[in-house]
Amino acid sequence: MADTPQRLQFRLRYFIEHDSTDEFLEGANDSVFMSATGLDSSSVTIGPDRKPVVNLIRTPRIGDVSDNAIRGAWKIHPHVLMDFDLQRPGDFPRTYTVTLFFVEQDHGDLAEDFQKLQDEFGSKIEKAVQTAAAAAAAQAVGAAIGSAVPGIGTLVGFTVGALVGAAWDALVDLIREGLEDDIFTPVPIILTVPDRASIAGQVGVGSQQSLRIKEHGGDYELFYDWNVVSAVSNGGDTPTLSQGSQGEAVRKLQRLLNEHVPDLPSLAVDGDFGPATDARVREYQRRVEITVDGVVGPQTWGMLSGGERAEEAAAGAPTLQQGSHGPAVRKLQRLLNDHLPDLQLEVDGQFGPVTDGRVREFQERVAIAVDGIVGPETWGHLTQ
């Protein structure tokens, strides 16, 4: 069974100051803050008046991104700035657009600055997309109210991209008037996806990229990536959990929470979803800016396991046997679960007797040497 792409994440990986905008007397380092507006072309829907409705995602302000306490953590656990639902109804191709806003604080009001950025640029994006999608919405006679406007996937990305340059400049100048902070020109980053199945193969997905920002005498570099979160179709080790749940899936949850929230005391990995685990889930949900409800469903699992899958992909296919442990063993266990749906295995990264037994069972079924050692031949059969 193949993994099914569920969510697409835009993640922040690091931030570098090559040159500060601050003058000598103001200090050596800037305080740089950021936020973003996101748009999934399939979220442009048909309104009650048959006109397109644009549903923008707006992130809270984050920063100071030049502070090691913030950007340093992104090297281990990338910060999910935007999270898109790949299962959303609608046709392909689609575009996913993240427009980044940067403000270097001097003496102004950050909350006011970002509110203006979100409102003014959000309004410009909405109007441009509504205008571009109007013809398609008008022609969708049989489509239900609230359904996605058909056939506008690449059009949305092109429309937002076309706003860069002169269209931004006048608005940026207007916003800057009277503000004491340095407002940088917004940067849209656009990913076009031809279909759900091929998303992981798109340029820019699964690999770190960089964005250079040179303005107001400053020179900064943001590192980011697009990350696909998948779920194995049998859903064996990531069921929906909430307070009162028990078992192996809760232990997996507790281990992941300890990894993702290392600054708080570690949870006991006891398989009991009690008040302490509930509080930690809510704290994690708050930090990654998703619905804070204490329920661990597809979105929370996706956020928690995105880092795991990246580690597994980077682990390659080393020779494994009983006693091995780590990301490569987790990858092996997931593949065994795919190939042996009748014999499900806990994905814990420990190559113990149970995993050894599953490896031997798989080797016997595909008629190769049954020795419990996962070498090139076994990896080849698992990944073909």
Tab-separated table of C-alpha atoms in Angstrom:
chain	number	residue	atom	x	y	z
A	1	MET	CA	0.000	0.000	0.000
A	2	ALA	CA	1.308	3.429	-0.894
A	3	ASP	CA	1.266	6.461	1.350
A	4	THR	CA	-1.580	8.898	0.688
A	5	PRO	CA	-0.578	12.607	0.704
A	6	GLN	CA	-2.794	14.374	3.245
A	7	ARG	CA	-1.293	17.766	3.984
A	8	LEU	CA	1.175	20.205	2.447
A	9	GLN	CA	3.222	22.292	4.847
A	10	PHE	CA	5.274	25.418	4.249
A	11	ARG	CA	8.024	25.237	6.877
A	12	LEU	CA	10.698	27.633	8.135
A	13	ARG	CA	14.165	26.054	8.536
A	14	TYR	CA	16.516	28.926	9.508
A	15	PHE	CA	17.127	32.673	9.209
A	16	ILE	CA	20.449	34.468	8.687
A	17	GLU	CA	21.372	38.152	8.960
A	18	HIS	CA	24.102	38.837	6.404
A	19	ASP	CA	23.907	42.575	7.016
A	20	SER	CA	21.840	44.534	9.537
A	21	THR	CA	19.703	47.582	8.805
A	22	ASP	CA	20.508	49.048	12.219
A	23	GLU	CA	22.811	52.017	12.471
A	24	PHE	CA	25.774	51.846	14.866
A	25	LEU	CA	24.075	53.607	17.764
A	26	GLU	CA	20.964	51.429	17.467
A	27	GLY	CA	22.832	48.208	18.166
A	28	ALA	CA	24.384	45.349	16.243
A	29	ASN	CA	21.328	43.218	15.560
A	30	ASP	CA	17.911	43.774	14.054
A	31	SER	CA	14.696	42.470	15.517
A	32	VAL	CA	12.969	40.952	12.508
A	33	PHE	CA	9.395	39.704	12.710
A	34	MET	CA	7.300	37.965	10.099
A	35	SER	CA	3.844	36.654	9.242
A	36	ALA	CA	2.156	35.349	6.103
A	37	THR	CA	-1.010	35.029	4.070
A	38	GLY	CA	-1.754	31.718	2.359
A	39	LEU	CA	-4.053	30.708	-0.479
A	40	ASP	CA	-5.009	27.268	-1.801
A	41	SER	CA	-6.589	27.595	-5.256
A	42	SER	CA	-9.138	24.903	-4.333
A	43	SER	CA	-10.357	27.106	-1.461
A	44	VAL	CA	-11.666	29.693	-3.953
A	45	THR	CA	-15.336	28.745	-3.830
A	46	ILE	CA	-18.645	29.685	-5.458
A	47	GLY	CA	-20.590	32.152	-3.322
A	48	PRO	CA	-24.386	32.544	-2.965
A	49	ASP	CA	-24.345	35.171	-5.722
A	50	ARG	CA	-22.378	32.784	-7.978
A	51	LYS	CA	-19.332	35.023	-7.581
A	52	PRO	CA	-16.015	33.606	-6.321
A	53	VAL	CA	-15.229	33.759	-2.607
A	54	VAL	CA	-11.518	33.848	-1.702
A	55	ASN	CA	-10.607	32.138	1.574
A	56	LEU	CA	-7.218	33.378	2.759
A	57	ILE	CA	-5.237	31.842	5.612
A	58	ARG	CA	-3.583	34.413	7.867
A	59	THR	CA	-0.825	33.463	10.296
A	60	PRO	CA	-0.090	35.208	13.590
A	61	ARG	CA	3.088	37.280	13.883
A	62	ILE	CA	6.215	35.290	14.751
A	63	GLY	CA	9.643	36.500	15.793
A	64	ASP	CA	12.091	37.843	16.522
A	65	VAL	CA	13.271	35.403	13.822
A	66	SER	CA	16.835	36.714	14.154
A	67	ASP	CA	16.893	35.451	17.753
A	68	ASN	CA	18.727	32.130	18.159
A	69	ALA	CA	16.125	31.013	20.685
A	70	ILE	CA	13.591	30.984	17.832
A	71	ARG	CA	15.486	30.248	14.622
A	72	GLY	CA	17.849	27.749	16.275
A	73	ALA	CA	15.008	25.373	17.101
A	74	TRP	CA	13.934	25.310	13.433
A	75	LYS	CA	17.060	23.320	12.492
A	76	ILE	CA	15.763	20.384	14.532
A	77	HIS	CA	12.015	20.888	14.233
A	78	PRO	CA	11.096	23.118	11.265
A	79	HIS	CA	8.370	25.634	12.081
A	80	VAL	CA	5.152	24.954	10.165
A	81	LEU	CA	4.101	28.422	9.055
A	82	MET	CA	1.289	27.284	6.732
A	83	ASP	CA	-0.637	24.009	6.529
A	84	PHE	CA	-2.787	23.111	3.495
A	85	ASP	CA	-5.291	20.246	3.257
A	86	LEU	CA	-4.499	18.112	0.183
A	87	GLN	CA	-7.726	16.156	0.671
A	88	ARG	CA	-9.834	19.256	0.074
A	89	PRO	CA	-12.426	18.687	-2.704
A	90	GLY	CA	-11.586	20.334	-6.007
A	91	ASP	CA	-9.800	19.669	-9.248
A	92	PHE	CA	-6.123	19.722	-10.183
A	93	PRO	CA	-3.790	21.328	-11.090
A	94	ARG	CA	-3.692	23.490	-7.983
A	95	THR	CA	-1.476	26.259	-6.717
A	96	TYR	CA	-0.474	26.865	-3.129
A	97	THR	CA	0.704	30.411	-2.428
A	98	VAL	CA	2.383	31.776	0.695
A	99	THR	CA	2.949	35.555	0.768
A	100	LEU	CA	5.591	36.444	3.363
A	101	PHE	CA	5.619	39.718	5.329
A	102	PHE	CA	8.741	41.011	7.114
A	103	VAL	CA	9.052	43.947	9.519
A	104	GLU	CA	12.249	45.134	11.195
A	105	GLN	CA	11.247	46.803	14.442
A	106	ASP	CA	12.706	50.155	15.357
A	107	HIS	CA	10.237	52.122	17.464
A	108	GLY	CA	6.860	51.416	15.886
A	109	ASP	CA	3.824	49.332	16.769
A	110	LEU	CA	4.329	45.808	15.423
A	111	ALA	CA	0.705	44.802	15.894
A	112	GLU	CA	-0.458	47.800	13.859
A	113	ASP	CA	2.161	47.189	11.160
A	114	PHE	CA	1.214	43.572	10.609
A	115	GLN	CA	-2.497	44.315	10.743
A	116	LYS	CA	-2.026	46.815	7.918
A	117	LEU	CA	0.064	44.378	5.910
A	118	GLN	CA	-2.445	41.554	6.297
A	119	ASP	CA	-5.448	43.776	5.565
A	120	GLU	CA	-4.087	45.762	2.626
A	121	PHE	CA	-2.263	42.995	0.808
A	122	GLY	CA	-4.905	40.429	1.682
A	123	SER	CA	-7.527	42.700	0.165
A	124	LYS	CA	-5.456	43.193	-3.012
A	125	ILE	CA	-4.937	39.434	-3.390
A	126	GLU	CA	-8.631	38.726	-2.833
A	127	LYS	CA	-9.777	41.285	-5.407
A	128	ALA	CA	-7.275	40.135	-8.024
A	129	VAL	CA	-8.206	36.467	-7.607
A	130	GLN	CA	-11.940	37.226	-7.564
A	131	THR	CA	-11.614	39.137	-10.827
A	132	ALA	CA	-9.544	36.399	-12.456
A	133	ALA	CA	-11.900	33.612	-11.309
A	134	ALA	CA	-15.177	35.401	-12.090
A	135	ALA	CA	-15.585	33.927	-15.591
A	136	ALA	CA	-15.007	30.375	-14.389
A	137	ALA	CA	-17.441	30.810	-11.508
A	138	ALA	CA	-20.124	32.216	-13.804
A	139	GLN	CA	-19.794	29.244	-16.151
A	140	ALA	CA	-20.053	26.658	-13.362
A	141	VAL	CA	-23.846	26.603	-13.641
A	142	GLY	CA	-24.408	23.212	-12.063
A	143	ALA	CA	-21.854	23.585	-9.273
A	144	ALA	CA	-23.124	23.773	-5.694
A	145	ILE	CA	-22.779	26.904	-3.568
A	146	GLY	CA	-19.587	26.567	-1.517
A	147	SER	CA	-17.896	24.159	-3.934
A	148	ALA	CA	-14.483	24.936	-5.439
A	149	VAL	CA	-14.419	27.082	-8.567
A	150	PRO	CA	-13.306	24.653	-11.308
A	151	GLY	CA	-10.343	25.090	-13.613
A	152	ILE	CA	-8.561	27.997	-11.922
A	153	GLY	CA	-5.612	26.211	-10.301
A	154	THR	CA	-2.740	27.733	-12.245
A	155	LEU	CA	-4.660	30.976	-12.782
A	156	VAL	CA	-4.629	31.736	-9.055
A	157	GLY	CA	-0.865	31.346	-8.805
A	158	PHE	CA	-0.277	33.451	-11.905
A	159	THR	CA	-2.595	36.183	-10.609
A	160	VAL	CA	-0.834	36.504	-7.241
A	161	GLY	CA	2.574	36.337	-8.917
A	162	ALA	CA	1.579	39.112	-11.315
A	163	LEU	CA	1.010	41.476	-8.384
A	164	VAL	CA	4.745	41.522	-7.644
A	165	GLY	CA	6.527	44.677	-8.740
A	166	ALA	CA	4.638	47.845	-9.588
A	167	ALA	CA	1.374	46.584	-8.094
A	168	TRP	CA	3.075	46.015	-4.734
A	169	ASP	CA	5.214	49.161	-4.811
A	170	ALA	CA	2.474	51.772	-4.513
A	171	LEU	CA	0.805	49.876	-1.680
A	172	VAL	CA	4.082	49.368	0.189
A	173	ASP	CA	4.844	53.078	-0.035
A	174	LEU	CA	1.365	53.909	1.257
A	175	ILE	CA	1.684	51.564	4.230
A	176	ARG	CA	5.145	52.875	5.122
A	177	GLU	CA	3.893	56.441	5.489
A	178	GLY	CA	3.869	57.419	9.128
A	179	LEU	CA	5.286	54.101	10.356
A	180	GLU	CA	8.507	54.017	12.365
A	181	ASP	CA	9.381	50.381	11.589
A	182	ASP	CA	10.985	49.152	8.349
A	183	ILE	CA	8.347	47.442	6.206
A	184	PHE	CA	9.746	45.075	3.579
A	185	THR	CA	8.106	44.346	0.238
A	186	PRO	CA	5.970	41.166	0.540
A	187	VAL	CA	7.309	38.021	-1.147
A	188	PRO	CA	4.899	35.476	-2.674
A	189	ILE	CA	6.159	31.873	-2.955
A	190	ILE	CA	4.052	29.697	-5.252
A	191	LEU	CA	3.960	25.923	-5.675
A	192	THR	CA	2.018	24.427	-8.585
A	193	VAL	CA	0.849	20.824	-8.185
A	194	PRO	CA	-0.395	18.962	-11.301
A	195	ASP	CA	-2.048	16.160	-9.291
A	196	ARG	CA	-2.074	14.773	-5.751
A	197	ALA	CA	-0.120	11.613	-6.573
A	198	SER	CA	2.913	13.444	-7.990
A	199	ILE	CA	3.192	16.200	-5.400
A	200	ALA	CA	6.244	14.734	-3.663
A	201	GLY	CA	8.145	14.863	-6.961
A	202	GLN	CA	7.600	18.576	-7.593
A	203	VAL	CA	10.615	20.862	-7.620
A	204	GLY	CA	10.986	22.409	-4.177
A	205	VAL	CA	9.080	19.713	-2.273
A	206	GLY	CA	11.129	17.856	0.326
A	207	SER	CA	14.298	19.936	-0.145
A	208	GLN	CA	15.508	23.047	1.618
A	209	GLN	CA	15.400	26.295	-0.355
A	210	SER	CA	16.480	29.836	0.414
A	211	LEU	CA	15.084	33.304	-0.098
A	212	ARG	CA	17.360	36.368	-0.097
A	213	ILE	CA	15.844	39.625	1.194
A	214	LYS	CA	17.798	42.803	0.446
A	215	GLU	CA	16.089	46.041	1.351
A	216	HIS	CA	16.552	49.118	3.580
A	217	GLY	CA	20.274	48.400	3.692
A	218	GLY	CA	19.694	44.982	5.229
A	219	ASP	CA	20.593	41.602	3.779
A	220	TYR	CA	18.766	38.563	5.144
A	221	GLU	CA	18.303	34.961	4.082
A	222	LEU	CA	15.355	32.733	4.974
A	223	PHE	CA	15.588	28.945	4.590
A	224	TYR	CA	12.356	27.058	4.043
A	225	ASP	CA	10.826	23.960	2.485
A	226	TRP	CA	7.556	22.446	1.292
A	227	ASN	CA	6.809	19.251	3.207
A	228	VAL	CA	4.251	16.585	2.294
A	229	VAL	CA	2.631	14.757	5.208
A	230	SER	CA	1.302	11.353	4.254
A	231	ALA	CA	-0.657	8.687	6.071
A	232	VAL	CA	-0.409	4.989	5.405
A	233	SER	CA	-3.775	3.980	4.022
A	234	ASN	CA	-4.389	1.336	6.701
A	235	GLY	CA	-3.959	4.079	9.345
A	236	GLY	CA	-2.707	1.499	11.841
A	237	ASP	CA	-0.473	3.564	14.133
A	238	THR	CA	-2.138	7.005	14.033
A	239	PRO	CA	-5.742	6.651	15.217
A	240	THR	CA	-7.614	9.694	16.545
A	241	LEU	CA	-6.795	10.072	20.244
A	242	SER	CA	-8.139	12.150	23.119
A	243	GLN	CA	-8.147	12.121	26.914
A	244	GLY	CA	-9.004	8.620	28.069
A	245	SER	CA	-7.270	6.827	25.172
A	246	GLN	CA	-4.718	4.131	26.003
A	247	GLY	CA	-2.244	1.850	24.258
A	248	GLU	CA	0.680	1.853	21.830
A	249	ALA	CA	-0.552	4.817	19.795
A	250	VAL	CA	-0.617	6.952	22.964
A	251	ARG	CA	2.962	5.906	23.744
A	252	LYS	CA	3.972	6.963	20.221
A	253	LEU	CA	2.185	10.293	20.775
A	254	GLN	CA	3.947	10.860	24.096
A	255	ARG	CA	7.372	10.142	22.563
A	256	LEU	CA	6.718	12.617	19.740
A	257	LEU	CA	5.472	15.289	22.142
A	258	ASN	CA	8.655	14.925	24.208
A	259	GLU	CA	10.727	15.428	21.040
A	260	HIS	CA	8.737	18.425	19.791
A	261	VAL	CA	8.377	20.228	23.141
A	262	PRO	CA	11.833	19.647	24.675
A	263	ASP	CA	11.739	22.745	26.878
A	264	LEU	CA	9.010	21.276	29.133
A	265	PRO	CA	9.439	18.322	31.525
A	266	SER	CA	9.203	15.018	29.658
A	267	LEU	CA	5.918	13.152	29.741
A	268	ALA	CA	5.874	9.628	31.102
A	269	VAL	CA	5.647	7.292	28.097
A	270	ASP	CA	3.054	5.069	29.736
A	271	GLY	CA	0.352	4.761	27.071
A	272	ASP	CA	-2.208	6.579	29.260
A	273	PHE	CA	-3.730	9.758	27.731
A	274	GLY	CA	-4.435	11.577	30.986
A	275	PRO	CA	-4.577	15.276	31.979
A	276	ALA	CA	-0.798	15.777	31.605
A	277	THR	CA	-0.784	14.436	28.036
A	278	ASP	CA	-3.914	16.445	27.225
A	279	ALA	CA	-2.238	19.639	28.444
A	280	ARG	CA	0.900	18.869	26.408
A	281	VAL	CA	-1.134	18.207	23.259
A	282	ARG	CA	-2.904	21.549	23.670
A	283	GLU	CA	0.404	23.337	24.260
A	284	TYR	CA	1.863	21.757	21.105
A	285	GLN	CA	-1.231	22.674	19.069
A	286	ARG	CA	-0.950	26.242	20.331
A	287	ARG	CA	2.706	26.453	19.314
A	288	VAL	CA	2.162	25.187	15.780
A	289	GLU	CA	-0.965	27.332	15.427
A	290	ILE	CA	-3.599	24.705	14.700
A	291	THR	CA	-6.958	24.147	16.422
A	292	VAL	CA	-6.358	23.785	20.162
A	293	ASP	CA	-8.804	21.064	21.211
A	294	GLY	CA	-6.698	18.297	22.763
A	295	VAL	CA	-7.823	15.888	20.033
A	296	VAL	CA	-5.010	14.184	18.122
A	297	GLY	CA	-6.458	13.695	14.643
A	298	PRO	CA	-4.938	13.793	11.136
A	299	GLN	CA	-3.755	17.402	11.381
A	300	THR	CA	-1.973	17.031	14.731
A	301	TRP	CA	-0.520	13.640	13.751
A	302	GLY	CA	0.632	15.183	10.478
A	303	MET	CA	2.462	18.007	12.239
A	304	LEU	CA	4.073	15.646	14.762
A	305	SER	CA	5.129	12.990	12.256
A	306	GLY	CA	6.342	15.294	9.469
A	307	GLY	CA	9.802	15.424	11.050
A	308	GLU	CA	9.816	11.646	11.528
A	309	ARG	CA	9.176	10.994	7.846
A	310	ALA	CA	11.932	13.395	6.803
A	311	GLU	CA	14.382	11.539	9.064
A	312	GLU	CA	13.295	8.212	7.617
A	313	ALA	CA	13.730	9.432	4.045
A	314	ALA	CA	17.240	10.687	4.867
A	315	ALA	CA	18.189	7.393	6.560
A	316	GLY	CA	18.489	5.555	3.249
A	317	ALA	CA	18.592	1.757	3.219
A	318	PRO	CA	21.365	0.538	5.532
A	319	THR	CA	21.748	-3.123	6.477
A	320	LEU	CA	19.571	-3.806	9.538
A	321	GLN	CA	19.095	-6.723	11.865
A	322	GLN	CA	17.897	-7.486	15.391
A	323	GLY	CA	19.375	-4.869	17.727
A	324	SER	CA	19.292	-2.037	15.176
A	325	HIS	CA	17.327	1.101	16.038
A	326	GLY	CA	16.485	4.563	14.711
A	327	PRO	CA	14.797	6.209	11.691
A	328	ALA	CA	15.804	3.461	9.226
A	329	VAL	CA	14.101	0.872	11.436
A	330	ARG	CA	10.924	2.968	11.565
A	331	LYS	CA	11.022	3.148	7.767
A	332	LEU	CA	11.428	-0.641	7.638
A	333	GLN	CA	8.514	-1.173	10.029
A	334	ARG	CA	6.197	1.059	7.972
A	335	LEU	CA	7.108	-0.835	4.797
A	336	LEU	CA	6.511	-4.175	6.509
A	337	ASN	CA	3.078	-2.954	7.609
A	338	ASP	CA	2.353	-1.974	3.999
A	339	HIS	CA	3.357	-5.413	2.701
A	340	LEU	CA	1.933	-7.472	5.568
A	341	PRO	CA	-1.452	-5.849	6.291
A	342	ASP	CA	-2.514	-8.997	8.146
A	343	LEU	CA	0.429	-8.727	10.560
A	344	GLN	CA	0.648	-5.153	11.811
A	345	LEU	CA	3.733	-4.004	13.680
A	346	GLU	CA	4.329	-1.145	16.118
A	347	VAL	CA	6.421	1.588	14.473
A	348	ASP	CA	8.811	2.350	17.326
A	349	GLY	CA	12.245	2.299	15.660
A	350	GLN	CA	13.388	-0.757	17.664
A	351	PHE	CA	14.403	-3.895	15.746
A	352	GLY	CA	13.384	-6.472	18.324
A	353	PRO	CA	12.116	-10.067	18.113
A	354	VAL	CA	8.718	-9.055	16.707
A	355	THR	CA	10.258	-7.019	13.883
A	356	ASP	CA	12.687	-9.856	13.229
A	357	GLY	CA	9.754	-12.249	12.900
A	358	ARG	CA	7.992	-9.929	10.429
A	359	VAL	CA	11.156	-9.579	8.330
A	360	ARG	CA	11.494	-13.366	8.125
A	361	GLU	CA	7.812	-13.729	7.223
A	362	PHE	CA	8.195	-11.161	4.452
A	363	GLN	CA	11.367	-12.819	3.138
A	364	GLU	CA	9.581	-16.171	3.041
A	365	ARG	CA	6.596	-14.720	1.153
A	366	VAL	CA	8.774	-13.137	-1.563
A	367	ALA	CA	10.985	-16.253	-1.798
A	368	ILE	CA	14.352	-14.790	-0.814
A	369	ALA	CA	16.856	-15.934	1.831
A	370	VAL	CA	15.122	-16.080	5.225
A	371	ASP	CA	17.766	-14.765	7.616
A	372	GLY	CA	16.160	-11.744	9.356
A	373	ILE	CA	18.804	-9.438	7.859
A	374	VAL	CA	17.536	-6.466	5.866
A	375	GLY	CA	20.120	-5.945	3.141
A	376	PRO	CA	19.905	-4.711	-0.481
A	377	GLU	CA	17.762	-7.635	-1.647
A	378	THR	CA	15.166	-7.270	1.105
A	379	TRP	CA	15.097	-3.467	0.771
A	380	GLY	CA	14.621	-3.903	-2.966
A	381	HIS	CA	11.543	-6.090	-2.520
A	382	LEU	CA	10.132	-3.774	0.161
A	383	THR	CA	10.442	-0.642	-1.969
A	384	GLN	CA	9.547	-1.960	-5.425
